[in-house]
Amino acid sequence: MPRTGRRPGPGGTRDKILAAARAQFGKLGYERATIRGIARAARVDPKLVLHYFGSKDGVFKAAMEFPFDPAEAIPQLLAPGVDGLGERLVRFFIDVWDSPAGARAHALVRSIVASDEAASLLRDFVRREVLARVAESLEVPDPQLRAGLAASQLVGVAILRYIVKVEPIVSATPDELAAWLGPTLQRYFTARDGDHRGLPGPGHARGTDRRRKRPARSA
């Protein structure tokens, strides 16, 4: 018996593609996922994926539903130079998370706890779209590591402020958070090797054993 009722409209097709894209990117990662694979999972023609999103990068960003476009926001934050970058990043992220658009970001963070695919999707997005852009602007050793450490601070505060809701972090103003966290991020961005203020240096982080050897006991 033939099916009755209306065929899925453009909105339904787009949603199917996005659902398939999230599954493909989460399972395979950005590099291995393909337009054809996404189209196959969504049961649509690959040309339809390109029609809606233009490219693999386009469907990847749309699948994330991130509350801002890093391609626009990160260059604007970097434009004034590295001086003050720590506080600018903190203020920007807190403002985004506090806004109505931040609700999607809250949902993303909640989802990574319960879903390996969601964690993989968010990890690839942050690595490609946020950390890589920040790291390119840093003229210091280990820029990727430094950008990753800065991101760990921002994500940690987001979890405590919006998901777990720990006081007094919840009630702290954006200015207060920027004043406390900004200098920490700034040190990640600008500290030279050997200027870690008592923290283990890069050699220690890579597994170098710098413990002082005990003198051998005499027989």
Short mmCIF file of C-alpha atoms in Angstrom, two decimals:
data_model
loop_
_atom_site.label_atom_id
_atom_site.label_comp_id
_atom_site.label_asym_id
_atom_site.label_seq_id
_atom_site.Cartn_x
_atom_site.Cartn_y
_atom_site.Cartn_z
CA MET A 1 0.00 0.00 0.00
CA PRO A 2 1.54 3.38 -0.94
CA ARG A 3 2.50 5.72 1.88
CA THR A 4 0.25 8.69 2.46
CA GLY A 5 0.89 12.08 3.96
CA ARG A 6 3.33 14.85 3.16
CA ARG A 7 6.91 14.16 2.17
CA PRO A 8 9.59 15.60 4.45
CA GLY A 9 10.17 19.26 3.63
CA PRO A 10 13.49 21.08 3.35
CA GLY A 11 13.69 21.50 7.12
CA GLY A 12 13.29 17.77 7.67
CA THR A 13 15.95 16.95 5.09
CA ARG A 14 18.39 19.41 6.60
CA ASP A 15 17.82 17.97 10.07
CA LYS A 16 18.40 14.44 8.76
CA ILE A 17 21.70 15.51 7.22
CA LEU A 18 22.82 17.22 10.44
CA ALA A 19 21.93 14.17 12.54
CA ALA A 20 23.87 11.94 10.15
CA ALA A 21 26.80 14.38 10.15
CA ARG A 22 27.01 14.41 13.96
CA ALA A 23 27.09 10.63 14.00
CA GLN A 24 29.71 10.42 11.24
CA PHE A 25 32.00 13.11 12.67
CA GLY A 26 31.63 11.70 16.17
CA LYS A 27 32.41 8.15 15.06
CA LEU A 28 35.10 8.78 12.42
CA GLY A 29 36.50 12.20 13.28
CA TYR A 30 36.70 15.15 10.91
CA GLU A 31 39.50 13.81 8.72
CA ARG A 32 37.89 10.43 7.96
CA ALA A 33 34.28 11.57 7.62
CA THR A 34 33.18 12.31 4.04
CA ILE A 35 30.32 14.06 2.29
CA ARG A 36 29.39 10.76 0.62
CA GLY A 37 29.36 8.95 3.96
CA ILE A 38 27.16 11.62 5.53
CA ALA A 39 24.80 11.53 2.55
CA ARG A 40 24.64 7.73 2.67
CA ALA A 41 23.78 7.78 6.38
CA ALA A 42 21.11 10.44 5.79
CA ARG A 43 19.82 8.59 2.68
CA VAL A 44 20.14 11.64 0.47
CA ASP A 45 22.17 12.56 -2.60
CA PRO A 46 25.65 14.00 -1.78
CA LYS A 47 24.75 17.02 -3.93
CA LEU A 48 21.99 17.81 -1.45
CA VAL A 49 24.52 17.98 1.40
CA LEU A 50 26.57 20.46 -0.62
CA HIS A 51 23.42 22.38 -1.54
CA TYR A 52 22.59 23.00 2.11
CA PHE A 53 26.07 23.41 3.58
CA GLY A 54 28.52 24.10 0.75
CA SER A 55 31.38 21.90 1.97
CA LYS A 56 32.43 19.36 4.58
CA ASP A 57 33.65 22.21 6.75
CA GLY A 58 30.26 23.88 6.41
CA VAL A 59 28.29 20.84 7.50
CA PHE A 60 30.77 20.25 10.34
CA LYS A 61 30.21 23.74 11.76
CA ALA A 62 26.45 23.48 11.31
CA ALA A 63 26.40 20.10 13.05
CA MET A 64 28.07 21.63 16.10
CA GLU A 65 25.48 24.44 16.41
CA PHE A 66 28.14 26.37 18.31
CA PRO A 67 26.90 29.69 19.73
CA PHE A 68 29.48 31.68 17.73
CA ASP A 69 31.54 31.30 14.57
CA PRO A 70 35.24 30.93 15.51
CA ALA A 71 36.27 31.99 12.00
CA GLU A 72 34.89 35.45 12.78
CA ALA A 73 35.24 35.73 16.56
CA ILE A 74 38.78 34.43 17.14
CA PRO A 75 40.50 36.76 14.61
CA GLN A 76 38.70 39.72 16.20
CA LEU A 77 39.97 38.70 19.64
CA LEU A 78 43.50 38.27 18.28
CA ALA A 79 43.55 41.50 16.27
CA PRO A 80 44.74 43.83 19.10
CA GLY A 81 47.75 41.56 19.67
CA VAL A 82 48.77 39.08 22.34
CA ASP A 83 48.84 41.71 25.11
CA GLY A 84 45.62 41.38 27.10
CA LEU A 85 44.51 38.32 25.11
CA GLY A 86 43.88 36.30 28.28
CA GLU A 87 41.30 38.70 29.69
CA ARG A 88 39.67 39.25 26.29
CA LEU A 89 39.15 35.52 25.83
CA VAL A 90 37.67 35.08 29.30
CA ARG A 91 35.27 38.00 28.87
CA PHE A 92 34.21 36.83 25.43
CA PHE A 93 33.51 33.23 26.46
CA ILE A 94 31.66 34.23 29.63
CA ASP A 95 29.54 36.74 27.68
CA VAL A 96 28.66 34.04 25.13
CA TRP A 97 27.82 31.45 27.78
CA ASP A 98 25.72 33.98 29.72
CA SER A 99 23.73 34.92 26.60
CA PRO A 100 20.58 33.11 25.37
CA ALA A 101 22.72 31.55 22.61
CA GLY A 102 24.82 29.92 25.32
CA ALA A 103 22.11 27.33 26.03
CA ARG A 104 23.37 25.24 23.10
CA ALA A 105 26.90 25.32 24.50
CA HIS A 106 25.57 24.13 27.87
CA ALA A 107 23.89 21.20 26.13
CA LEU A 108 27.11 20.35 24.29
CA VAL A 109 29.09 20.15 27.51
CA ARG A 110 26.42 17.98 29.15
CA SER A 111 26.40 15.64 26.16
CA ILE A 112 30.13 14.89 26.26
CA VAL A 113 29.72 13.28 29.68
CA ALA A 114 27.22 10.73 28.35
CA SER A 115 28.36 10.24 24.75
CA ASP A 116 31.76 9.32 23.32
CA GLU A 117 30.59 10.50 19.89
CA ALA A 118 29.62 13.90 21.27
CA ALA A 119 32.98 14.17 23.04
CA SER A 120 34.81 13.33 19.81
CA LEU A 121 32.76 15.86 17.85
CA LEU A 122 33.42 18.66 20.32
CA ARG A 123 37.10 17.74 20.62
CA ASP A 124 37.61 17.95 16.85
CA PHE A 125 35.73 21.23 16.65
CA VAL A 126 37.67 22.91 19.46
CA ARG A 127 40.99 21.62 18.09
CA ARG A 128 40.36 22.74 14.50
CA GLU A 129 38.30 25.88 14.90
CA VAL A 130 39.50 27.42 18.17
CA LEU A 131 42.87 26.09 19.36
CA ALA A 132 44.51 26.06 15.92
CA ARG A 133 43.58 29.71 15.34
CA VAL A 134 44.91 30.81 18.72
CA ALA A 135 48.08 28.72 18.42
CA GLU A 136 48.93 30.27 15.04
CA SER A 137 49.15 33.69 16.70
CA LEU A 138 51.56 32.64 19.48
CA GLU A 139 55.25 33.26 18.84
CA VAL A 140 56.44 31.02 21.67
CA PRO A 141 57.46 27.35 21.99
CA ASP A 142 54.70 24.71 22.24
CA PRO A 143 51.84 26.94 20.97
CA GLN A 144 49.37 24.04 20.65
CA LEU A 145 50.01 22.95 24.24
CA ARG A 146 49.60 26.51 25.50
CA ALA A 147 46.34 27.01 23.62
CA GLY A 148 45.09 23.68 24.96
CA LEU A 149 45.91 24.65 28.54
CA ALA A 150 44.04 27.92 28.09
CA ALA A 151 41.03 26.00 26.75
CA SER A 152 41.14 23.66 29.76
CA GLN A 153 40.72 26.67 32.06
CA LEU A 154 37.75 28.01 30.09
CA VAL A 155 35.99 24.65 29.83
CA GLY A 156 36.60 23.94 33.52
CA VAL A 157 35.03 27.24 34.57
CA ALA A 158 32.11 26.64 32.19
CA ILE A 159 31.39 23.26 33.77
CA LEU A 160 31.51 24.65 37.32
CA ARG A 161 29.52 27.81 36.50
CA TYR A 162 26.80 26.46 34.20
CA ILE A 163 26.58 22.68 34.64
CA VAL A 164 27.54 21.84 38.24
CA LYS A 165 26.66 25.38 39.43
CA VAL A 166 29.28 25.80 42.14
CA GLU A 167 29.24 29.00 44.20
CA PRO A 168 30.76 31.55 44.27
CA ILE A 169 31.75 30.90 40.65
CA VAL A 170 28.09 31.04 39.60
CA SER A 171 27.51 34.49 41.06
CA ALA A 172 30.89 35.94 40.08
CA THR A 173 30.67 38.73 37.51
CA PRO A 174 32.39 38.47 34.12
CA ASP A 175 34.79 41.21 35.28
CA GLU A 176 35.74 39.21 38.37
CA LEU A 177 36.31 36.02 36.39
CA ALA A 178 38.36 37.89 33.79
CA ALA A 179 40.49 39.47 36.52
CA TRP A 180 41.22 36.09 38.11
CA LEU A 181 41.56 33.89 35.02
CA GLY A 182 42.96 36.39 32.54
CA PRO A 183 46.51 36.47 33.99
CA THR A 184 46.64 32.66 34.03
CA LEU A 185 45.71 32.45 30.36
CA GLN A 186 48.10 35.29 29.59
CA ARG A 187 50.99 33.37 31.15
CA TYR A 188 50.19 30.39 28.93
CA PHE A 189 50.31 32.66 25.89
CA THR A 190 53.48 34.62 26.67
CA ALA A 191 55.74 32.82 29.19
CA ARG A 192 59.07 31.76 27.75
CA ASP A 193 60.83 28.48 28.54
CA GLY A 194 62.20 28.68 32.06
CA ASP A 195 59.69 31.37 33.10
CA HIS A 196 57.10 29.09 34.69
CA ARG A 197 57.24 30.57 38.21
CA GLY A 198 57.97 27.32 40.00
CA LEU A 199 55.90 25.07 37.76
CA PRO A 200 57.48 22.05 36.03
CA GLY A 201 59.05 23.03 32.72
CA PRO A 202 58.44 21.48 29.29
CA GLY A 203 61.10 18.84 29.85
CA HIS A 204 59.29 17.61 32.95
CA ALA A 205 55.97 17.51 31.09
CA ARG A 206 57.49 15.27 28.46
CA GLY A 207 58.52 12.72 31.04
CA THR A 208 62.08 13.83 31.84
CA ASP A 209 63.03 12.61 35.30
CA ARG A 210 64.61 15.54 37.10
CA ARG A 211 64.53 14.09 40.59
CA ARG A 212 67.78 14.35 42.48
CA LYS A 213 69.44 10.97 42.76
CA ARG A 214 70.18 9.73 46.24
CA PRO A 215 73.82 8.93 46.98
CA ALA A 216 74.57 5.24 47.04
CA ARG A 217 74.74 3.71 50.49
CA SER A 218 78.13 2.50 51.59
CA ALA A 219 78.41 -1.18 52.33
#
